[in-house]
Short mmCIF file of C-alpha atoms and ligand atoms in Angstrom, two decimals:
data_model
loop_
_atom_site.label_atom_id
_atom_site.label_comp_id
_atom_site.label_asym_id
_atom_site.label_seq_id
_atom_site.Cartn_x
_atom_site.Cartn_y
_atom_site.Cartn_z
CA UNK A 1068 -84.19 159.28 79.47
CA UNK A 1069 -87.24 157.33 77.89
CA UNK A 1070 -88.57 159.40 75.02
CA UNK A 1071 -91.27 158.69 72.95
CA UNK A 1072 -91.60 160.32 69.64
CA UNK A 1073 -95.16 160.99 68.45
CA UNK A 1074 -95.31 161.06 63.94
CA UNK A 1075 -92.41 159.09 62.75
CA UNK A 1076 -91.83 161.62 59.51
CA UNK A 1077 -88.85 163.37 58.77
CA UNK A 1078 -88.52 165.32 62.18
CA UNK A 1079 -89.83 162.86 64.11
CA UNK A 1080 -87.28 160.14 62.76
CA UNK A 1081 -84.00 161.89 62.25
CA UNK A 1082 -84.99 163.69 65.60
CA UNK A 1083 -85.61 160.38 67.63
CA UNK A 1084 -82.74 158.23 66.12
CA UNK A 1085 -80.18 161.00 67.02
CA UNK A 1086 -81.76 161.32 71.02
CA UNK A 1087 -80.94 157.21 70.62
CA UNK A 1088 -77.25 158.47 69.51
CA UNK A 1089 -77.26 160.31 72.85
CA UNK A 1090 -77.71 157.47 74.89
CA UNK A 1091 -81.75 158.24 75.42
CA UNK A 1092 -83.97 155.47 74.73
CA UNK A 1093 -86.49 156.03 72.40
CA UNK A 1094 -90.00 154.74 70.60
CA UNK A 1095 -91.14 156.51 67.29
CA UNK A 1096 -94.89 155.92 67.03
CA UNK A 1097 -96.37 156.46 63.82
CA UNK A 1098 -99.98 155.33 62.28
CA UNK A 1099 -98.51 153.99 59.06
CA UNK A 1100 -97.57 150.28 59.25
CA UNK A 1101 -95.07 149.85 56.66
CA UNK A 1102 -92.97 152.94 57.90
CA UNK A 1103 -93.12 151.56 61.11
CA UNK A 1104 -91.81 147.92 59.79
CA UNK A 1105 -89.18 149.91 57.53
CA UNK A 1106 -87.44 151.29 60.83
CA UNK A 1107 -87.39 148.31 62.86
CA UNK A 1108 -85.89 146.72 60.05
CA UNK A 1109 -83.65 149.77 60.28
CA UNK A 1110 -84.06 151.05 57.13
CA UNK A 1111 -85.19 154.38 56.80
CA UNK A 1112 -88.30 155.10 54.20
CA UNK A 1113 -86.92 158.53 53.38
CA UNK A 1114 -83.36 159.49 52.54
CA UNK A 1115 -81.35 161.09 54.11
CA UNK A 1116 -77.55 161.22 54.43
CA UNK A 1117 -76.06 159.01 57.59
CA UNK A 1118 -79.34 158.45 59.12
CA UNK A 1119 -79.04 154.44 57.85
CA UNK A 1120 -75.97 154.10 59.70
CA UNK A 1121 -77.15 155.61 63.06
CA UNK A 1122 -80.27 153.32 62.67
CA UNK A 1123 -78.82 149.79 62.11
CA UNK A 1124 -76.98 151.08 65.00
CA UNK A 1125 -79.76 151.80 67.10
CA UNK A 1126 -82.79 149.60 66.13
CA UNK A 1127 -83.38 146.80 68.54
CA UNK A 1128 -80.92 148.33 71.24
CA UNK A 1129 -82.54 151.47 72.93
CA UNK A 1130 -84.81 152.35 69.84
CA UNK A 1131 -87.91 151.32 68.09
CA UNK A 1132 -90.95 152.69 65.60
CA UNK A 1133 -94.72 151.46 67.11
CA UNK A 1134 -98.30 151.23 65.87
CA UNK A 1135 -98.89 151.53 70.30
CA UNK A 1136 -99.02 154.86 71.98
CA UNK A 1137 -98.52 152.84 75.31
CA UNK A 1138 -94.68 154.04 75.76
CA UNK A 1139 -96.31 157.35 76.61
CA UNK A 1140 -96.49 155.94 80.15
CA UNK A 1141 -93.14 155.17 81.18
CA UNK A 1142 -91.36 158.07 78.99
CA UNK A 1143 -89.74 161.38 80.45
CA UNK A 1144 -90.50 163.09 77.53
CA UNK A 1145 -92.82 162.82 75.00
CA UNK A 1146 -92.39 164.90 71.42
CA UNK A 1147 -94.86 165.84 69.22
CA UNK A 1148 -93.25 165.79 65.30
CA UNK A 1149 -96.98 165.14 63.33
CA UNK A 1150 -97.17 167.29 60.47
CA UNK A 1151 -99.30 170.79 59.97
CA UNK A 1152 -99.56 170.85 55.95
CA UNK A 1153 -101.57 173.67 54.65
CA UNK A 1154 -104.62 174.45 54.33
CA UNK A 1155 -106.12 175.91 51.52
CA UNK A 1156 -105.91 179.58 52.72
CA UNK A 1157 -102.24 179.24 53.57
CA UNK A 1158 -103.16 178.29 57.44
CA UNK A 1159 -101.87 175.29 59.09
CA UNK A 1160 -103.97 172.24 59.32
CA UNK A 1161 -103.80 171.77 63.47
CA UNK A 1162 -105.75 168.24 63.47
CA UNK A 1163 -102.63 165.84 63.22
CA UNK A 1164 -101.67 168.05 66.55
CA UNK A 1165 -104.74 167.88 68.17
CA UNK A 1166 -105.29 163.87 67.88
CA UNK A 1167 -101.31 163.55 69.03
CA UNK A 1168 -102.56 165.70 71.90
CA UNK A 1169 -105.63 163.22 72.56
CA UNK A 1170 -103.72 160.16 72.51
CA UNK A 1171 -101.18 161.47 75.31
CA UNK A 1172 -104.12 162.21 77.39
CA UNK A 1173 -105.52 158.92 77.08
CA UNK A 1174 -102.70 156.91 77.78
CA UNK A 1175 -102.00 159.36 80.80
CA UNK A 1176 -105.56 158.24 81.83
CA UNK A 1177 -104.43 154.56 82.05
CA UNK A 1178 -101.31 155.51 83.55
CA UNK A 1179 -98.17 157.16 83.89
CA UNK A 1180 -94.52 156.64 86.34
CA UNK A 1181 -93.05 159.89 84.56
CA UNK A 1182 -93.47 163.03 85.92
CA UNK A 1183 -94.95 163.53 82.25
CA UNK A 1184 -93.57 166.33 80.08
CA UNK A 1185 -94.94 167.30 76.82
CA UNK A 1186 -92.52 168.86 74.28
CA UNK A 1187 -94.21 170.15 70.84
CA UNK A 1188 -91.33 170.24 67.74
CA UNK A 1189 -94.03 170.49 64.88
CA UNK A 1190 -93.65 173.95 63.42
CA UNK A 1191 -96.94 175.26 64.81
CA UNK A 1192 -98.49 179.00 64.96
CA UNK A 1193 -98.15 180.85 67.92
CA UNK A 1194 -100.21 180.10 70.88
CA UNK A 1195 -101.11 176.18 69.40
CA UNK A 1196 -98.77 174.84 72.62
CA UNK A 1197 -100.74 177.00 75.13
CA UNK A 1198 -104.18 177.02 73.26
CA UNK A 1199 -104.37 173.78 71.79
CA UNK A 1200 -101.70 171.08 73.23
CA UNK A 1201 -102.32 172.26 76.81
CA UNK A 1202 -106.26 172.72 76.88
CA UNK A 1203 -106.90 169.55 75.10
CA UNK A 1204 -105.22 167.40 77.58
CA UNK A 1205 -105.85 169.28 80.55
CA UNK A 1206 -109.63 168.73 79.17
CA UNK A 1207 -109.39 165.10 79.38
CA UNK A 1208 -106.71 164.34 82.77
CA UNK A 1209 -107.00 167.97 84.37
CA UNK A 1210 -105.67 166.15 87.94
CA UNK A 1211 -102.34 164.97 85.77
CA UNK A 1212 -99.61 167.67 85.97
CA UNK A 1213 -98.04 167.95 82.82
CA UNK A 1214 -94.80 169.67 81.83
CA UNK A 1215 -95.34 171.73 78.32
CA UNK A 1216 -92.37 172.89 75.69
CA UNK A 1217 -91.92 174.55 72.24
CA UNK A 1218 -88.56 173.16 71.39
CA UNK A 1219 -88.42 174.02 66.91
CA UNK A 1220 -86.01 172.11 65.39
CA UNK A 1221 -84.22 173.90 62.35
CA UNK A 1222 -82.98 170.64 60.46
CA UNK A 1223 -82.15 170.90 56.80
CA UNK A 1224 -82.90 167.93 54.76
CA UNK A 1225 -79.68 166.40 53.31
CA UNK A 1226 -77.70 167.66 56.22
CA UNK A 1227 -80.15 166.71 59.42
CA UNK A 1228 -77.77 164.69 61.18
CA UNK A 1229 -75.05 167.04 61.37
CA UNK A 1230 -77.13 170.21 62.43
CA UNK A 1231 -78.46 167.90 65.14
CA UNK A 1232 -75.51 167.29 66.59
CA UNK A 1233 -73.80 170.86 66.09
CA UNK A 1234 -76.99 173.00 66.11
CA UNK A 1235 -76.60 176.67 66.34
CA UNK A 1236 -78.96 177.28 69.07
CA UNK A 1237 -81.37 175.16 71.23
CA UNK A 1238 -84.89 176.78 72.06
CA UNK A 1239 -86.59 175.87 74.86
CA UNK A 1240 -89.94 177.48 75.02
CA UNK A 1241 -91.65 176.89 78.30
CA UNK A 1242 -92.05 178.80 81.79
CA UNK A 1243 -92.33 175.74 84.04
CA UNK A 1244 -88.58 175.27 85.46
CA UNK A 1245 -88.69 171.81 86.19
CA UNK A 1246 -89.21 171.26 82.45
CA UNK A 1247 -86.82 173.56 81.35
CA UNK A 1248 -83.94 171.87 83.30
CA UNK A 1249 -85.38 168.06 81.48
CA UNK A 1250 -84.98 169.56 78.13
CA UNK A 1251 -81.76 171.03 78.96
CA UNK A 1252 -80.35 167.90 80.48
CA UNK A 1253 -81.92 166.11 77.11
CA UNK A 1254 -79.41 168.05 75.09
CA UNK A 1255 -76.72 168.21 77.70
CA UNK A 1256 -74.12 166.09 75.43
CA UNK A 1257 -74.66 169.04 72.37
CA UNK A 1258 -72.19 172.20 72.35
CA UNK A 1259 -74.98 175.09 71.87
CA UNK A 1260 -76.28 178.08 72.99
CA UNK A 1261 -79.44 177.63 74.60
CA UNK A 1262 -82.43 180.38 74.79
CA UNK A 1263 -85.16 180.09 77.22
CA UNK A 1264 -88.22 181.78 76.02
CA UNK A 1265 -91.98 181.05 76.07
CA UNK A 1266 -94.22 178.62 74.53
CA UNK A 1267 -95.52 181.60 72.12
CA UNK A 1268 -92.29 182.96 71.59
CA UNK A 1269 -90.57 179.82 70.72
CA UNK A 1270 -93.30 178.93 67.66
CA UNK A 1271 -92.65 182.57 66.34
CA UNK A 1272 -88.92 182.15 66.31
CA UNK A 1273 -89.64 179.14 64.02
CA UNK A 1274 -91.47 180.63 61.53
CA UNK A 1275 -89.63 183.64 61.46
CA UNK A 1276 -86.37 182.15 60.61
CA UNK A 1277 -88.17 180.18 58.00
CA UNK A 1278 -89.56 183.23 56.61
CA UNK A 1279 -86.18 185.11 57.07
CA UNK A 1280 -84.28 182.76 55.13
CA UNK A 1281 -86.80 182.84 52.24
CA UNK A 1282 -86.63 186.08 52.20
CA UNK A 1283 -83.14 186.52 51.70
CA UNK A 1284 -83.47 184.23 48.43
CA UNK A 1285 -86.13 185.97 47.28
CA UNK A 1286 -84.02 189.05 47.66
CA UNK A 1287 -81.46 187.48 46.03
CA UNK A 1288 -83.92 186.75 43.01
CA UNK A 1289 -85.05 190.16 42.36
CA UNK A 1290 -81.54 191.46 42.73
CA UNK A 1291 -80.36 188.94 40.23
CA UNK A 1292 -83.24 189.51 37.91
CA UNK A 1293 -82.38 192.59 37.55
CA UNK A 1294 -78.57 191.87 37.10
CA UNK A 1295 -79.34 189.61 34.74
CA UNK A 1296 -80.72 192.80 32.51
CA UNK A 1297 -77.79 194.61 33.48
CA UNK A 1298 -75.45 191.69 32.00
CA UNK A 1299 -73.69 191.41 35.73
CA UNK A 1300 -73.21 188.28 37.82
CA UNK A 1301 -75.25 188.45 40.88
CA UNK A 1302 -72.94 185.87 42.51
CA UNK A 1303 -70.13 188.11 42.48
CA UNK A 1304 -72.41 191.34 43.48
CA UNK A 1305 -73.59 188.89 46.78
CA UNK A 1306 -70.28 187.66 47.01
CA UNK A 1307 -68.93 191.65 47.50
CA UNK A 1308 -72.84 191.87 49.53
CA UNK A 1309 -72.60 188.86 52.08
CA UNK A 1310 -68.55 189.53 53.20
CA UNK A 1311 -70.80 192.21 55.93
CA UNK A 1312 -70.91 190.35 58.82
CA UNK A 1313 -74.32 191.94 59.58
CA UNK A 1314 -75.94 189.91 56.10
CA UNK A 1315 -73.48 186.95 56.03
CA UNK A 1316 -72.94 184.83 52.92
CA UNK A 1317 -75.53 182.15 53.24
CA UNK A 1318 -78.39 182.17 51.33
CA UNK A 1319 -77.94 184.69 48.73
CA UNK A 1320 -77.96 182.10 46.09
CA UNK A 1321 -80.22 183.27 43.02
CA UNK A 1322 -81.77 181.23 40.87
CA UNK A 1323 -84.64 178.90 40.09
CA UNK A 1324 -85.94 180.17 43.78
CA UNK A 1325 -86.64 178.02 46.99
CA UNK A 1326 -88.99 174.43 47.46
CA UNK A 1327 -89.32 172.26 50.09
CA UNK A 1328 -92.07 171.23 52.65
CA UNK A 1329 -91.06 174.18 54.86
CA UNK A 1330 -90.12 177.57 53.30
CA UNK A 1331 -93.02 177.85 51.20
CA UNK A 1332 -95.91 176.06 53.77
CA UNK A 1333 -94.21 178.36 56.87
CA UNK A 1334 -94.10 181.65 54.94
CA UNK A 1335 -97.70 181.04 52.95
CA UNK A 1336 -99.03 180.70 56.91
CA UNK A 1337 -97.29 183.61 58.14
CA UNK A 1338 -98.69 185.99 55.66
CA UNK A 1339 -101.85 184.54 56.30
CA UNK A 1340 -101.42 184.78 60.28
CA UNK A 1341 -100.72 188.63 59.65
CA UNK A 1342 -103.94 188.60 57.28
CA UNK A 1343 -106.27 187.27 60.34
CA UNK A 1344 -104.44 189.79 62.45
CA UNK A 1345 -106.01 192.82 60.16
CA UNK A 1346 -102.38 193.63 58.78
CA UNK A 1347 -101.40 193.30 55.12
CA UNK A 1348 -98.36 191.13 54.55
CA UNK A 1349 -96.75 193.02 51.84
CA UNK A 1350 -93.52 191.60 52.24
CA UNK A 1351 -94.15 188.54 52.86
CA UNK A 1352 -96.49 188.17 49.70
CA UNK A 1353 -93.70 189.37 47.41
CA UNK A 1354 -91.38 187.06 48.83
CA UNK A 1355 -93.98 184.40 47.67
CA UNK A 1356 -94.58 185.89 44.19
CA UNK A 1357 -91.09 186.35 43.36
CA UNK A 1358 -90.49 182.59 44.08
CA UNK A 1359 -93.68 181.42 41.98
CA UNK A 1360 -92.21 183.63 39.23
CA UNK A 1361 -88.42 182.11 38.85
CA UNK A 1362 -89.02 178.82 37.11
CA UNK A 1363 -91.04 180.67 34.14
CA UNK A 1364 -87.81 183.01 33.84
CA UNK A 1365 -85.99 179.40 33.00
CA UNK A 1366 -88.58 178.43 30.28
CA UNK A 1367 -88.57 182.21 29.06
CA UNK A 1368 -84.69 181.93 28.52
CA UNK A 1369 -85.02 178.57 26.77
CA UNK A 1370 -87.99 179.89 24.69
CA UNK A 1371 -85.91 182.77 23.42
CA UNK A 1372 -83.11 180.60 22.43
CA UNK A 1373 -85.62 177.29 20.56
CA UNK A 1374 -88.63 179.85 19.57
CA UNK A 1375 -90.83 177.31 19.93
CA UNK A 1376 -90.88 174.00 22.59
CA UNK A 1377 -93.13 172.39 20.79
CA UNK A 1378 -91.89 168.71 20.21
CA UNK A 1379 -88.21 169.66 21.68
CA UNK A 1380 -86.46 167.43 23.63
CA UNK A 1381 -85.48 169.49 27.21
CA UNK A 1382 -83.35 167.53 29.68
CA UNK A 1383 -84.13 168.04 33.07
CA UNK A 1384 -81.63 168.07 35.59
CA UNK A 1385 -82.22 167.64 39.19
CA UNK A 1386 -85.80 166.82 40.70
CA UNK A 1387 -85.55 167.71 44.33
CA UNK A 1388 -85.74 169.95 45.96
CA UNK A 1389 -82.60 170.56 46.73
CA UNK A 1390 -79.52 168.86 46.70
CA UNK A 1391 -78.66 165.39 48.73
CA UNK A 1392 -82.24 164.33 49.42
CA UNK A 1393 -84.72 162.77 47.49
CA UNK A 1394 -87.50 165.24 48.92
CA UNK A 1395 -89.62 166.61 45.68
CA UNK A 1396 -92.18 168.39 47.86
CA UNK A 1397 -92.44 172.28 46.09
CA UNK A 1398 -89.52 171.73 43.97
CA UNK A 1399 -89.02 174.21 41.22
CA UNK A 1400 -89.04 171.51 39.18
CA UNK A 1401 -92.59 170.65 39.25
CA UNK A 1402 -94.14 173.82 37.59
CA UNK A 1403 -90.66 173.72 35.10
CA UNK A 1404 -92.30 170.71 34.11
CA UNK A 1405 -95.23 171.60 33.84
CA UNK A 1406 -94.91 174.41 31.90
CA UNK A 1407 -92.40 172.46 29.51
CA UNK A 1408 -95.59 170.00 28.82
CA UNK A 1409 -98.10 172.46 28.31
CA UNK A 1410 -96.19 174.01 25.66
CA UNK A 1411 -95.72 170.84 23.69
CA UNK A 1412 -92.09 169.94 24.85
CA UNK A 1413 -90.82 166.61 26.07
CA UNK A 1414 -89.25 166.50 29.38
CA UNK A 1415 -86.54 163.89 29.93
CA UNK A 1416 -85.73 163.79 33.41
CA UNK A 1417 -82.72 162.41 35.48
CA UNK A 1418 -82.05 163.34 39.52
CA UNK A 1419 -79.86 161.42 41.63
CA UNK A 1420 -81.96 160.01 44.33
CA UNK A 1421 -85.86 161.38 43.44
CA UNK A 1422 -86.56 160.08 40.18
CA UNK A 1423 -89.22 157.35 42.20
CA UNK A 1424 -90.88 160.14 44.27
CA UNK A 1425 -91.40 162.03 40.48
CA UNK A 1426 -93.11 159.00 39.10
CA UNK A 1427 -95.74 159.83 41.70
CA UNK A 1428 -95.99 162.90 40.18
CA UNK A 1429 -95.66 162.21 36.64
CA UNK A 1430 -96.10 158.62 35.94
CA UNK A 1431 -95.75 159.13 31.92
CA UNK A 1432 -92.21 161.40 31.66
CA UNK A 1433 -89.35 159.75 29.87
CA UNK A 1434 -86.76 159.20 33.17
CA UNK A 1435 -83.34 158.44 32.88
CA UNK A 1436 -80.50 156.94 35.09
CA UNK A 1437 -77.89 159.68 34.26
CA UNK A 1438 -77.29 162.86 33.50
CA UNK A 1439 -75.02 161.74 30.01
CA UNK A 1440 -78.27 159.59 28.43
CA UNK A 1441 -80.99 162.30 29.23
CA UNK A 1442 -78.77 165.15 27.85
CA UNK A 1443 -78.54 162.58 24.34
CA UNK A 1444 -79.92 164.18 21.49
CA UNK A 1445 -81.78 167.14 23.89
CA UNK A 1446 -82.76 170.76 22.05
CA UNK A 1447 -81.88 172.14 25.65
CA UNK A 1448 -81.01 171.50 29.35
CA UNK A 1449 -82.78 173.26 32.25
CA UNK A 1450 -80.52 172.15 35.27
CA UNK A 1451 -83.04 172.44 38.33
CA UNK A 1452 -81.18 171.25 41.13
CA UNK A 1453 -77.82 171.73 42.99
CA UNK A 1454 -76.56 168.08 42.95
CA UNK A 1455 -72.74 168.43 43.31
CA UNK A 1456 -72.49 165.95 40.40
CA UNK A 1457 -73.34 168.46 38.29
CA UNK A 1458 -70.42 170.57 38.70
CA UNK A 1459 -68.36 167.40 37.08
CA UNK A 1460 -70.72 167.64 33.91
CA UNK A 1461 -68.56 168.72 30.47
CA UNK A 1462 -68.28 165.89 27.54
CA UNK A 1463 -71.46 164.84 28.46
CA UNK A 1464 -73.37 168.25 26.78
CA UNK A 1465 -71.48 167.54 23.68
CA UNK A 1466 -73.86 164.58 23.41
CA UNK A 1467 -77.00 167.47 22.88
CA UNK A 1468 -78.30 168.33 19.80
CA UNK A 1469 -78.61 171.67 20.43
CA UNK A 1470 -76.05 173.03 23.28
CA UNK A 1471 -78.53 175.24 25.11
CA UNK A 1472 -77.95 174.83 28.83
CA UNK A 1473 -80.01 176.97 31.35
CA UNK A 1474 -78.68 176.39 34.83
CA UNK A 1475 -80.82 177.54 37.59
CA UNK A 1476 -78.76 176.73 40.49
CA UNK A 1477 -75.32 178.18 39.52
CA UNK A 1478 -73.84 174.84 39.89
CA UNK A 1479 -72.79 173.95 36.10
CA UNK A 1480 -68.69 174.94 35.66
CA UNK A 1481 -68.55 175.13 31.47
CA UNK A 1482 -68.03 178.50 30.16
CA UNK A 1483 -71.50 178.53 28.10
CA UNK A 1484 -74.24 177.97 30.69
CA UNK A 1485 -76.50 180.74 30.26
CA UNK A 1486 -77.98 181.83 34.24
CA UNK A 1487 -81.48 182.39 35.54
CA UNK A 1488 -80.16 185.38 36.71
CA UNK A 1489 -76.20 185.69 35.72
C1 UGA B 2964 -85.33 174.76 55.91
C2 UGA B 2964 -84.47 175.52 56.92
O1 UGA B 2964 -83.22 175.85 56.32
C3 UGA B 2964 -84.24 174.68 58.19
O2 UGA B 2964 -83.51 175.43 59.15
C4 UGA B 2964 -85.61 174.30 58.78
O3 UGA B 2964 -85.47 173.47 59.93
C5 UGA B 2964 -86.41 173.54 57.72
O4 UGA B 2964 -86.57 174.37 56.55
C6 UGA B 2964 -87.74 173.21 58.33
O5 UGA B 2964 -88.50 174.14 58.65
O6 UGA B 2964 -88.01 172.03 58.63
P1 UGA B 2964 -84.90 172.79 54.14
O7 UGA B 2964 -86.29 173.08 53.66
O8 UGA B 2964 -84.51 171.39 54.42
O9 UGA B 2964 -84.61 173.60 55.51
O10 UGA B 2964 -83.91 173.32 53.04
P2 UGA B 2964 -82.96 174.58 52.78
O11 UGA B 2964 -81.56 174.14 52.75
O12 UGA B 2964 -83.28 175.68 53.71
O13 UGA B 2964 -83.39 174.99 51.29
C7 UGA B 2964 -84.73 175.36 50.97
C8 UGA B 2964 -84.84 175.76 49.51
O14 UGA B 2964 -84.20 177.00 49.27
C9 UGA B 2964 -84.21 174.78 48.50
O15 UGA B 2964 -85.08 174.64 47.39
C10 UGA B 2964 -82.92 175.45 48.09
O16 UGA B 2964 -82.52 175.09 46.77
C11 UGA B 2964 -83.35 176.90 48.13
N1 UGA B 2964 -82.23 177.86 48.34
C12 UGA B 2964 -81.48 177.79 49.47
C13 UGA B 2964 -82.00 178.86 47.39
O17 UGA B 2964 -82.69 178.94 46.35
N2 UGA B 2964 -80.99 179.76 47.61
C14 UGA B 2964 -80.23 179.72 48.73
O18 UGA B 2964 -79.34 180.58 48.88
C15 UGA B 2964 -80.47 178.70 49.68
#
């Protein structure tokens, strides 16, 4: 099929370089010049684990990144990745949706072969495909019949690729049948269950797996804090917790608590969505609150153990978010930082693939390239992020002045690693 992809970001580019992988032709349009020059010469601005390999593979043959929404004419299917960051209330900012929306009308009005269908993958609040995407281009071409979807995607960063091509379910969100059977024949090539559902349906699902997953850390957090008093390891308690098939084992991990450009954005607009609804999101606010609380608990531990930061060298481990991507959006290491400067200490930082995307951040920190040289001479080690590399460190602490090592992400394998919460 001819796809065009509409907001070449993370969705929109891991999304439309694996439909290439499945044969589909496809062109990413995105406003920002350089991005778009960075993909044609197939190399991708953000990182992320085997997506450089599918695009040399791809660029040139049956994909390419535009400034030109004019492949909106000739393709099957066009997607709609823009972002929806926050707004200051916790809602989602609809306008990069709206002007994606806009654009598809007006190329429709110069001209179109496709019987055109319109497939939203932003995460977006309920009713945005029906109340937003529909109205504003059946304002502008109301004699063009368009097809409309809510398909989410539920790609992690660091392991996109793979949970594209072995996803555990495919939602298709629409009630037309005719585009129903285009999305399914789309995805024909992936083993998955498929759900049909509606348009409003299909954005709810999205945010409440988001919001399901962050509660289960948060759960995790305050079950751990409190095993942390009780001198017990919460990894064995939701070790002995997740073997029930009805919890399962994944994401129970305690610790420095969750980041990312999803978890907290999608559950900050939830809890605001059941706000303007007249209902009080008590759940969903202590899911929040117990997050913002964990990195303190890491400075807290460290504080106990130095008395005072003030002019103490703290190596910081780990930047991102998470492991395997250089994503720093929300990471817990932000406010760790933070906090470590406003009480007089010095951070020296080292992470794997994010140590540029910190500079942004904090131009004036002392970065290093390994874990061995920041850990030189440090009064203590808050280890922020689960970067398997970690695991292997052991010699390298002897090289501290004072061995004080706070791990946040239970990821550090020497016996004397104090936990967040273990
Ligand atoms: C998350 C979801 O997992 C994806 O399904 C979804 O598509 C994506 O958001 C999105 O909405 O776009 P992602 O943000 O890439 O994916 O990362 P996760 O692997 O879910 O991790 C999020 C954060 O939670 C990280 O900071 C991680 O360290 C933390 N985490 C994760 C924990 O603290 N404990 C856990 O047990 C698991």
């Amino acid at each position: 099929m001819n796809v065009t992809i509409i907001g070449g970001g993370y969705v929109g580019l891991v999304t439309g370089t694996c439909l290439a992988h499945l044969d589909h032709t496809v062109t990413i349009i995105d406003i920002d010049k350089t991005k778009v020059d960075a993909i044609n010469d197939a190399k991708s601005p953000i990182y992320e684990e085997g997506l450089d390999v599918l695009l040399k593979e791809h660029i040139g043959k049956n994909l390419k990144a535009s400034l030109e929404y004019s492949s909106i004419q000739t393709s099957d299917i066009v997607f709609i990745t823009v972002g929806t960051p926050p707004n200051t209330d916790g809602s989602s900012n609809l306008s990069y949706i709206r002007s994606a929306a806009e654009n598809i009308a007006k190329e429709y009005m110069i001209g179109h072969t496709q019987h055109p269908i319109v497939v939203i993958k932003s995460t977006v609040p309920p009713g945005t495909t029906d109340n937003i995407v529909r109205k504003t281009i059946q304002g502008c071409i109301p004699d063009v019949n368009v097809g409309y979807c809510m398909n989410p995607e539920f790609l992690r960063e660091g392991r996109a690729i793979v949970d594209f091509f072995e996803p555990d379910r495919i939602i298709i969100g629409s009630s037309d049948q005719v585009v129903i059977e285009k999305i399914k024949e789309l995805y024909e090539n992936l083993d998955s269950p498929i759900l049909v559902t509606g348009s409003t349906a299909a954005e709810m699902i999205k945010y409440t797996a988001n919001a399901f997953l962050a509660t289960k850390i948060s759960f995790s957090n305050e079950i751990g804090n409190l095993c942390k008093k009780l001198n017990v390891d919460v990894y064995e308690v939701m070790k002995g917790v997740g073997l029930d098939h009805r919890i399962s084992p994944f994401f129970l991990n305690a610790g420095a608590g969750f980041g990312g450009s999803c978890f907290p954005k999608d559950v900050a607009s939830l809890a605001s969505m059941i706000a303007q609804n007249d209902l009080d999101p008590v759940l969903l606010k202590a899911v929040l609150s117990i997050n913002s609380n964990q990195p303190e608990k890491m400075i807290l531990l460290l504080k106990n153990r130095l008395i005072s930061l003030n002019g103490k060298r703290i190596a910081v481990l780990g930047l991102a978010f998470k492991d395997n991507t250089d994503d720093i959006r929300e990471s817990r290491s932000i406010p760790v930082i933070e906090m470590l400067l406003s009480s007089g200490a010095v951070p020296v930082c080292y992470d794997p693939k994010a140590t540029e995307n910190m500079i942004q951040v904090f131009p004036d920190l002392m970065y290093c390239s390994s874990a061995k040289d920041a850990l030189k001479d440090a009064d203590g080690c808050l280890v922020m992020t689960e970067w398997p590399e970690f695991a292997e460190l052991d010699e390298e602490f002897s090289l501290m002045k004072n061995r004080i090592i706070i791990d946040g992400r239970h990821i550090l394998t020497i016996p004397d690693a104090e936990g967040v919460c273990w």
